[in-house]
Amino acid sequence: MLAQARKPRKEHRTVKQMHADLVKLGYEGSYGRVAAFARAWRADRHRAAQTTGRGTYVPLVFQPGEAFQFDWSEDWANIGGERVKLQVAHIKLSHSRAFLVRAYPLQTHEMLFDAHWHAFRVFGGVPGRGIYDNMKTAVDRVGRGKQRDVNTRFKAMASHYVFEPEFCNPAAGWEKGQVEKNVQDARNRLWQVMPVFKGLDELNQWLEDRCIALWAETPHKALPGTIADVWEAEKPTLMASPPAFDGFVEHSKRVSPTCLITFERNRYSVPASFANRRISLHVYPERLVIVAEGQTVCAHERIIERSHHKPGRVIYDWRHYLAVIQRKPGALRNGAPFIEMPDAFRRLQDHMLRKVGGDREMVDILSLILHHDEDAVLCAVELALEAGVPTKTHVLNLLHRLIDKKQTGLPGIDPPEALALDMTPKANVHRYDDLRQAKGKRHAS
């Protein structure tokens, strides 16, 4: 079997062709001289491209209040004794170079919107232009040149704060070089010297305080004074910051028959009246808001678990299931949501379930919070337990006393001394027998 002939390299074929063409024109030099000339020509072209193209930059100057630059980075912090990877937002004013660093668990729209609000709050206003790379939370599609399909929610945020977003060319990080450098500087100034934190809120407060302190410690380099001095001069040129943008991300969810919705591998309870129906989920960085029929139905603290090895969690609100147990009181006995009831309700339930019909009575007591203040109902239950009379009738009696006391609000009575009693009256039931007799005749009682 014949071996396949080795295919000559493209460079050799090109040089041979060049040599053949030169021989036809009367050139008498060797093939080696032509190859050396071709290599030298390529080297000159490559050197020219490096010196006159990508390797050459123009220094940029920004006017006060003109622009800010934004970028993301990934860094690690010790939160609650655990080393956690975080997505870090860097926002920097292009003129004064005042900067803010803020950490988030994810690079999502709601985190991006929250970072802008805190930056404008700390800077004391909004610049006229924002410079970004082509991040997915801002740009849906990169077109030719400067053409961009900007994300709808990002465009709404920019319109709310009235600044113009501007996007760099792909792979052209030098177009926002200030914030790119800030990412590197922050690792030395902040992340390598930070202490251990209990939570993300404590970390972000430390980052904010430390950034502001660094403004006063860092010289501006391009202008006299520190970053803080130049920022004080730039602040009057910034636009006034409006109220925070309602930066939620909306999802359509269907409520399960068990009154739960699923988001990020976790499940959250919804009032039973919306079971098997569609609702709107508004996602914020720290909370989830369920909206239906144009009104807020309920809200939950958002649980973000980065590890995929742990099972998802179920977050119940036992109040959401009161309409169910009114029809099915037996579900109260082993219902998972009712494990999280206040301790007083749990102790009252232990007493109630020992007698016949206790399930129904306990449901009636829990349903009181649908019409009365929950703290008042809880106080009535605690008083009933302290008195040793854990019954529905006694709880209702105590609750009405508490409510009537709150609703009365009448001023205290201070009787004059003339009406004061000299002798405290004594109970004497025999006086009623005298009253029942008239002219010697005894009336029927």
Coordinates of C-alpha atoms in Angstrom, one line a residue:
M1 CA 0.0 0.0 0.0
L2 CA 1.5 3.3 -1.1
A3 CA 2.0 5.9 1.6
Q4 CA 0.1 9.1 1.0
A5 CA 2.4 11.9 -0.1
R6 CA 2.9 14.7 2.4
K7 CA 1.1 17.8 1.5
P8 CA 3.6 20.8 1.3
R9 CA 3.0 23.7 3.5
K10 CA 1.2 26.7 2.2
E11 CA 4.2 28.9 2.8
H12 CA 6.5 26.7 0.5
R13 CA 3.9 26.6 -2.3
T14 CA 3.6 30.4 -2.1
V15 CA 7.4 31.0 -2.2
K16 CA 7.8 28.5 -5.0
Q17 CA 5.1 30.2 -7.0
M18 CA 6.8 33.6 -6.3
H19 CA 10.2 32.2 -7.5
A20 CA 8.6 30.7 -10.7
D21 CA 7.0 34.0 -11.5
L22 CA 10.3 35.9 -11.0
V23 CA 12.2 33.5 -13.2
K24 CA 9.7 34.1 -16.0
L25 CA 10.5 37.8 -15.6
G26 CA 14.2 37.2 -16.0
Y27 CA 15.2 36.8 -12.3
E28 CA 18.4 34.7 -11.9
G29 CA 18.5 34.5 -8.0
S30 CA 18.1 31.3 -6.0
Y31 CA 15.0 30.0 -4.4
G32 CA 16.5 30.6 -0.9
R33 CA 16.9 34.3 -1.5
V34 CA 13.2 34.6 -2.5
A35 CA 12.2 32.7 0.7
A36 CA 14.3 35.0 2.9
F37 CA 12.8 38.0 1.2
A38 CA 9.2 36.7 1.8
R39 CA 10.0 36.0 5.5
A40 CA 11.4 39.5 6.0
W41 CA 8.4 41.0 4.3
R42 CA 6.0 39.2 6.6
A43 CA 7.9 40.3 9.7
D44 CA 7.8 43.9 8.6
R45 CA 4.0 43.7 8.1
H46 CA 3.5 42.1 11.5
R47 CA 5.7 44.7 13.2
A48 CA 3.8 47.5 11.5
A49 CA 0.4 46.1 12.6
Q50 CA 1.6 46.0 16.3
T51 CA 2.9 49.6 16.3
T52 CA 0.2 51.3 14.3
G53 CA -2.9 49.2 15.2
R54 CA -3.8 47.3 18.4
G55 CA -0.7 48.5 20.2
T56 CA -1.5 52.2 20.0
Y57 CA -4.0 54.0 22.2
V58 CA -5.3 57.5 22.7
P59 CA -5.5 59.0 26.2
L60 CA -9.1 59.8 27.2
V61 CA -10.3 62.9 29.2
F62 CA -13.8 63.1 30.7
Q63 CA -15.6 66.3 31.8
P64 CA -17.3 66.5 35.2
G65 CA -20.5 64.6 35.4
E66 CA -20.1 63.3 31.8
A67 CA -19.8 59.5 32.3
F68 CA -19.3 56.5 34.5
Q69 CA -17.9 53.0 33.8
F70 CA -19.3 49.6 34.9
D71 CA -17.9 46.1 35.0
W72 CA -18.3 42.8 36.8
S73 CA -15.6 40.6 38.4
E74 CA -15.5 37.4 40.4
D75 CA -13.9 37.4 43.9
W76 CA -14.0 35.4 47.1
A77 CA -15.0 36.3 50.7
N78 CA -15.4 34.6 54.0
I79 CA -19.1 34.8 55.0
G80 CA -20.3 33.0 58.1
G81 CA -17.0 31.0 58.2
E82 CA -17.4 29.7 54.7
R83 CA -15.4 30.8 51.6
V84 CA -18.0 32.0 49.1
K85 CA -17.5 33.0 45.4
L86 CA -19.2 36.3 44.7
Q87 CA -20.1 38.4 41.6
V88 CA -18.8 41.9 42.2
A89 CA -20.1 45.1 40.6
H90 CA -17.6 47.9 40.0
I91 CA -18.9 51.4 39.2
K92 CA -16.5 54.3 38.7
L93 CA -17.0 58.0 37.8
S94 CA -14.8 58.7 34.8
H95 CA -13.9 62.3 35.8
S96 CA -13.3 62.2 39.6
R97 CA -12.6 58.4 39.5
A98 CA -14.7 57.9 42.7
F99 CA -15.7 54.2 42.8
L100 CA -18.0 51.8 44.5
V101 CA -17.6 48.1 44.9
R102 CA -20.6 45.9 45.7
A103 CA -20.9 42.1 46.0
Y104 CA -23.8 39.9 44.9
P105 CA -24.4 36.1 44.6
L106 CA -25.4 36.3 40.9
Q107 CA -24.9 38.4 37.8
T108 CA -28.6 38.9 37.0
H109 CA -30.8 41.8 36.1
E110 CA -32.1 42.5 39.6
M111 CA -28.5 42.5 40.9
L112 CA -27.4 44.9 38.2
F113 CA -30.3 47.3 38.9
D114 CA -29.6 47.3 42.6
A115 CA -25.9 48.0 42.0
H116 CA -26.7 51.1 40.0
W117 CA -29.1 52.5 42.6
H118 CA -26.5 52.1 45.4
A119 CA -23.8 53.7 43.2
F120 CA -25.9 56.8 42.4
R121 CA -26.9 57.0 46.0
V122 CA -23.2 57.0 47.1
F123 CA -22.1 59.3 44.3
G124 CA -24.8 61.8 45.1
G125 CA -26.2 61.9 41.5
V126 CA -26.3 60.4 38.0
P127 CA -23.8 61.1 35.2
G128 CA -25.0 61.7 31.7
R129 CA -23.6 58.5 30.1
G130 CA -22.7 54.9 31.2
I131 CA -20.0 52.9 29.5
Y132 CA -20.3 49.1 29.5
D133 CA -19.0 46.0 27.8
N134 CA -21.5 43.8 25.9
M135 CA -22.8 41.9 29.0
K136 CA -25.8 39.7 28.5
T137 CA -27.8 41.5 31.1
A138 CA -27.6 44.7 29.0
V139 CA -27.2 43.5 25.3
D140 CA -29.4 40.9 23.7
R141 CA -27.5 40.9 20.4
V142 CA -24.3 42.6 19.2
G143 CA -24.7 44.0 15.6
R144 CA -22.2 45.5 13.2
G145 CA -20.2 48.5 14.5
K146 CA -22.0 50.2 17.3
Q147 CA -25.4 48.5 16.6
R148 CA -26.8 46.8 19.7
D149 CA -30.1 45.2 20.6
V150 CA -30.4 46.6 24.1
N151 CA -32.3 44.5 26.7
T152 CA -35.8 45.9 27.4
R153 CA -35.5 46.0 31.2
F154 CA -32.0 47.5 31.0
K155 CA -33.3 50.2 28.7
A156 CA -36.1 50.9 31.1
M157 CA -33.6 51.3 33.9
A158 CA -31.4 53.7 31.9
S159 CA -34.5 55.8 31.0
H160 CA -35.6 55.9 34.6
Y161 CA -32.2 57.4 35.7
V162 CA -32.0 59.4 32.4
F163 CA -28.5 58.4 31.3
E164 CA -27.4 57.2 27.9
P165 CA -25.8 53.7 27.8
E166 CA -22.8 53.2 25.5
F167 CA -21.2 49.8 24.7
C168 CA -17.6 49.1 23.9
N169 CA -16.5 47.2 20.8
P170 CA -16.2 43.4 21.4
A171 CA -12.9 42.4 23.2
A172 CA -12.0 46.1 23.6
G173 CA -11.6 46.4 27.3
W174 CA -9.3 49.4 27.0
E175 CA -12.4 51.5 26.0
K176 CA -13.4 51.4 29.7
G177 CA -9.8 51.1 31.1
Q178 CA -10.5 53.0 34.3
V179 CA -12.9 50.4 35.7
E180 CA -10.8 47.6 34.3
K181 CA -7.9 48.9 36.4
N182 CA -10.3 49.3 39.4
V183 CA -11.0 45.6 39.3
Q184 CA -7.3 44.8 39.7
D185 CA -6.7 47.5 42.3
A186 CA -9.7 46.3 44.4
R187 CA -8.2 42.9 44.8
N188 CA -5.2 44.4 46.5
R189 CA -7.0 47.2 48.4
L190 CA -10.1 45.3 49.5
W191 CA -10.4 41.6 49.0
Q192 CA -7.0 40.6 50.4
V193 CA -7.4 42.6 53.7
M194 CA -11.1 42.1 54.5
P195 CA -12.3 40.4 57.7
V196 CA -14.9 37.6 58.2
F197 CA -18.5 38.7 57.8
K198 CA -21.8 37.3 59.2
G199 CA -23.7 38.0 56.0
L200 CA -23.7 39.7 52.6
D201 CA -25.3 42.9 53.9
E202 CA -22.5 43.4 56.4
L203 CA -19.9 42.7 53.7
N204 CA -21.5 45.4 51.4
Q205 CA -21.6 47.9 54.1
W206 CA -17.9 47.3 54.8
L207 CA -17.1 47.7 51.1
E208 CA -19.0 50.9 50.9
D209 CA -17.3 52.4 53.9
R210 CA -13.9 51.3 52.7
C211 CA -14.4 52.7 49.2
I212 CA -15.3 56.1 50.6
A213 CA -12.3 56.0 52.9
L214 CA -10.0 55.2 49.9
W215 CA -11.3 58.3 48.1
A216 CA -9.6 60.4 50.7
E217 CA -6.4 58.4 50.8
T218 CA -5.8 58.1 47.0
P219 CA -4.4 60.9 44.9
H220 CA -6.2 61.7 41.7
K221 CA -3.0 61.6 39.5
A222 CA -4.5 63.6 36.6
L223 CA -5.8 66.5 38.8
P224 CA -4.5 68.1 42.0
G225 CA -5.9 66.7 45.2
T226 CA -7.4 63.4 46.2
I227 CA -10.2 61.5 44.5
A228 CA -12.5 62.9 47.3
D229 CA -11.5 66.4 46.5
V230 CA -12.3 66.0 42.8
W231 CA -15.5 64.2 43.6
E232 CA -16.7 67.1 45.7
A233 CA -16.2 69.4 42.8
E234 CA -17.9 67.0 40.4
K235 CA -20.9 66.3 42.5
P236 CA -22.8 69.5 41.6
T237 CA -22.6 68.6 37.9
L238 CA -24.4 65.3 38.4
M239 CA -28.1 64.9 37.7
A240 CA -30.3 64.6 40.8
S241 CA -31.0 60.9 41.5
P242 CA -34.7 59.9 41.3
P243 CA -36.3 57.3 43.5
A244 CA -34.9 53.8 43.1
F245 CA -35.9 52.0 40.0
D246 CA -38.3 49.2 40.6
G247 CA -35.7 46.7 39.4
F248 CA -37.5 43.4 39.5
V249 CA -37.5 40.5 37.0
E250 CA -40.9 39.1 36.2
H251 CA -41.7 35.4 35.8
S252 CA -45.1 33.8 35.1
K253 CA -45.7 30.8 37.5
R254 CA -48.4 28.3 38.0
V255 CA -49.4 27.5 41.6
S256 CA -49.4 23.8 42.4
P257 CA -52.3 22.1 44.2
T258 CA -50.2 22.2 47.3
C259 CA -50.2 26.0 47.1
L260 CA -46.5 26.2 46.1
I261 CA -44.4 27.8 43.3
T262 CA -40.9 26.8 42.3
F263 CA -38.0 29.2 41.8
E264 CA -34.3 28.4 41.7
R265 CA -34.8 24.9 43.0
N266 CA -36.7 26.2 46.0
R267 CA -40.5 26.2 46.6
Y268 CA -42.5 29.0 48.2
S269 CA -46.1 29.0 49.5
V270 CA -48.9 31.1 48.1
P271 CA -52.4 31.8 49.6
A272 CA -54.7 28.8 48.9
S273 CA -57.2 30.9 47.0
F274 CA -54.6 31.0 44.1
A275 CA -54.0 27.3 43.9
N276 CA -53.9 25.9 40.3
R277 CA -53.8 29.4 38.9
R278 CA -51.3 31.6 37.2
I279 CA -49.5 34.3 39.2
S280 CA -46.8 36.8 38.4
L281 CA -43.5 36.5 40.4
H282 CA -41.4 39.6 40.8
V283 CA -37.8 38.7 41.6
Y284 CA -35.7 41.2 43.6
P285 CA -32.1 40.7 44.9
E286 CA -33.3 39.9 48.5
R287 CA -37.1 39.0 48.2
L288 CA -39.7 37.5 46.0
V289 CA -43.1 39.2 45.6
I290 CA -46.1 37.3 44.3
V291 CA -48.6 39.5 42.3
A292 CA -52.0 38.5 41.1
E293 CA -55.0 40.4 39.8
G294 CA -53.0 43.6 39.9
Q295 CA -52.3 43.4 43.7
T296 CA -49.5 42.1 45.8
V297 CA -50.5 38.8 47.3
C298 CA -47.6 37.9 49.5
A299 CA -43.8 38.1 49.7
H300 CA -40.9 35.8 50.8
E301 CA -37.3 36.3 51.7
R302 CA -35.3 35.0 48.7
I303 CA -33.1 31.9 49.3
I304 CA -30.1 31.7 47.1
E305 CA -28.2 28.4 47.3
R306 CA -25.2 28.1 45.0
S307 CA -24.4 24.5 45.7
H308 CA -26.3 22.0 43.5
H309 CA -25.5 19.1 45.8
K310 CA -27.9 20.3 48.5
P311 CA -31.7 19.6 48.1
G312 CA -34.0 22.5 47.5
R313 CA -35.8 24.1 50.4
V314 CA -39.6 24.6 51.0
I315 CA -40.6 27.9 52.5
Y316 CA -44.0 27.9 54.1
D317 CA -46.3 30.5 55.5
W318 CA -48.9 28.7 57.6
R319 CA -51.4 31.6 57.2
H320 CA -51.6 30.7 53.5
Y321 CA -53.3 27.4 54.3
L322 CA -56.1 28.6 56.6
A323 CA -58.7 28.4 53.9
V324 CA -57.8 24.8 53.3
I325 CA -58.0 23.6 56.9
Q326 CA -61.4 25.4 57.3
R327 CA -62.7 22.8 54.9
K328 CA -60.4 20.0 56.0
P329 CA -59.7 20.5 59.8
G330 CA -58.0 17.1 60.0
A331 CA -55.1 18.4 57.9
L332 CA -54.1 20.6 60.8
R333 CA -52.8 17.6 62.8
N334 CA -49.9 16.7 60.5
G335 CA -49.8 19.6 58.2
A336 CA -46.2 20.6 57.3
P337 CA -46.8 24.3 57.1
F338 CA -48.2 24.4 60.7
I339 CA -44.9 23.3 62.2
E340 CA -43.8 26.9 61.9
M341 CA -46.6 28.4 63.9
P342 CA -45.8 30.5 67.0
D343 CA -45.1 28.5 70.1
A344 CA -48.3 29.6 71.9
F345 CA -50.4 28.3 69.0
R346 CA -48.5 25.0 69.1
R347 CA -49.0 24.5 72.8
L348 CA -52.7 25.3 72.5
Q349 CA -52.9 22.8 69.6
D350 CA -51.5 20.1 71.9
H351 CA -54.3 20.7 74.4
M352 CA -57.0 21.0 71.8
L353 CA -56.2 17.7 69.9
R354 CA -56.6 15.7 73.1
K355 CA -60.4 16.1 73.0
V356 CA -63.1 15.3 70.5
G357 CA -63.7 18.1 68.1
G358 CA -60.4 19.8 69.0
D359 CA -59.3 20.0 65.4
R360 CA -62.3 22.2 64.5
E361 CA -62.0 24.4 67.6
M362 CA -58.3 25.0 66.9
V363 CA -59.0 25.9 63.2
D364 CA -61.6 28.4 64.5
I365 CA -59.1 30.0 66.8
L366 CA -56.4 30.2 64.0
S367 CA -59.0 31.7 61.6
L368 CA -59.4 34.6 64.0
I369 CA -56.3 36.2 62.5
L370 CA -58.2 36.7 59.3
H371 CA -60.4 39.2 61.0
H372 CA -58.3 40.5 64.0
D373 CA -54.8 41.5 64.6
E374 CA -52.6 38.5 64.9
D375 CA -50.7 39.8 67.9
A376 CA -54.0 40.3 69.8
V377 CA -55.1 36.7 69.0
L378 CA -51.7 35.4 70.1
C379 CA -51.9 37.5 73.3
A380 CA -55.3 36.0 74.1
V381 CA -54.0 32.5 73.6
E382 CA -51.1 33.1 75.9
L383 CA -53.4 34.5 78.6
A384 CA -55.6 31.4 78.3
L385 CA -52.7 29.1 78.6
E386 CA -51.4 31.0 81.7
A387 CA -54.9 30.8 83.3
G388 CA -55.0 27.1 82.7
V389 CA -58.2 27.3 80.6
P390 CA -57.1 26.5 77.0
T391 CA -60.6 26.5 75.4
K392 CA -62.1 28.2 72.5
T393 CA -64.7 30.0 74.6
H394 CA -62.1 31.4 77.0
V395 CA -59.8 32.6 74.1
L396 CA -62.7 34.4 72.5
N397 CA -63.7 36.0 75.7
L398 CA -60.1 37.2 76.3
L399 CA -59.8 38.4 72.7
H400 CA -62.9 40.5 72.9
R401 CA -61.7 42.1 76.2
L402 CA -58.4 43.0 74.5
I403 CA -60.1 44.4 71.5
D404 CA -62.7 46.4 73.5
K405 CA -60.0 47.9 75.6
K406 CA -58.2 49.0 72.5
Q407 CA -61.3 50.4 70.9
T408 CA -62.6 52.3 73.9
G409 CA -59.9 54.8 74.4
L410 CA -62.1 56.8 76.9
P411 CA -60.4 59.1 79.5
G412 CA -60.1 57.9 83.1
I413 CA -62.8 59.0 85.6
D414 CA -61.7 61.0 88.6
P415 CA -64.8 61.3 90.9
P416 CA -65.0 64.3 93.3
E417 CA -64.4 63.7 97.0
A418 CA -68.1 64.3 97.9
L419 CA -69.0 61.1 96.0
A420 CA -66.5 59.0 97.8
L421 CA -67.9 56.2 100.0
D422 CA -67.4 56.3 103.7
M423 CA -68.2 52.6 104.2
T424 CA -67.5 49.9 101.7
P425 CA -70.8 48.1 100.9
K426 CA -71.1 44.4 101.9
A427 CA -72.8 41.7 99.9
N428 CA -76.1 40.7 101.6
V429 CA -78.5 38.5 99.6
H430 CA -81.2 38.7 102.3
R431 CA -82.0 42.2 101.2
Y432 CA -83.5 40.8 98.0
D433 CA -86.0 38.7 100.0
D434 CA -87.3 42.0 101.6
L435 CA -87.7 43.5 98.2
R436 CA -89.7 40.5 97.0
Q437 CA -92.3 41.0 99.7
A438 CA -95.0 43.7 99.3
K439 CA -97.8 44.3 102.0
G440 CA -97.2 40.9 103.5
K441 CA -97.7 39.1 100.2
R442 CA -94.8 37.1 98.8
H443 CA -94.2 37.4 95.0
A444 CA -93.1 34.5 92.9
S445 CA -89.4 34.6 92.2

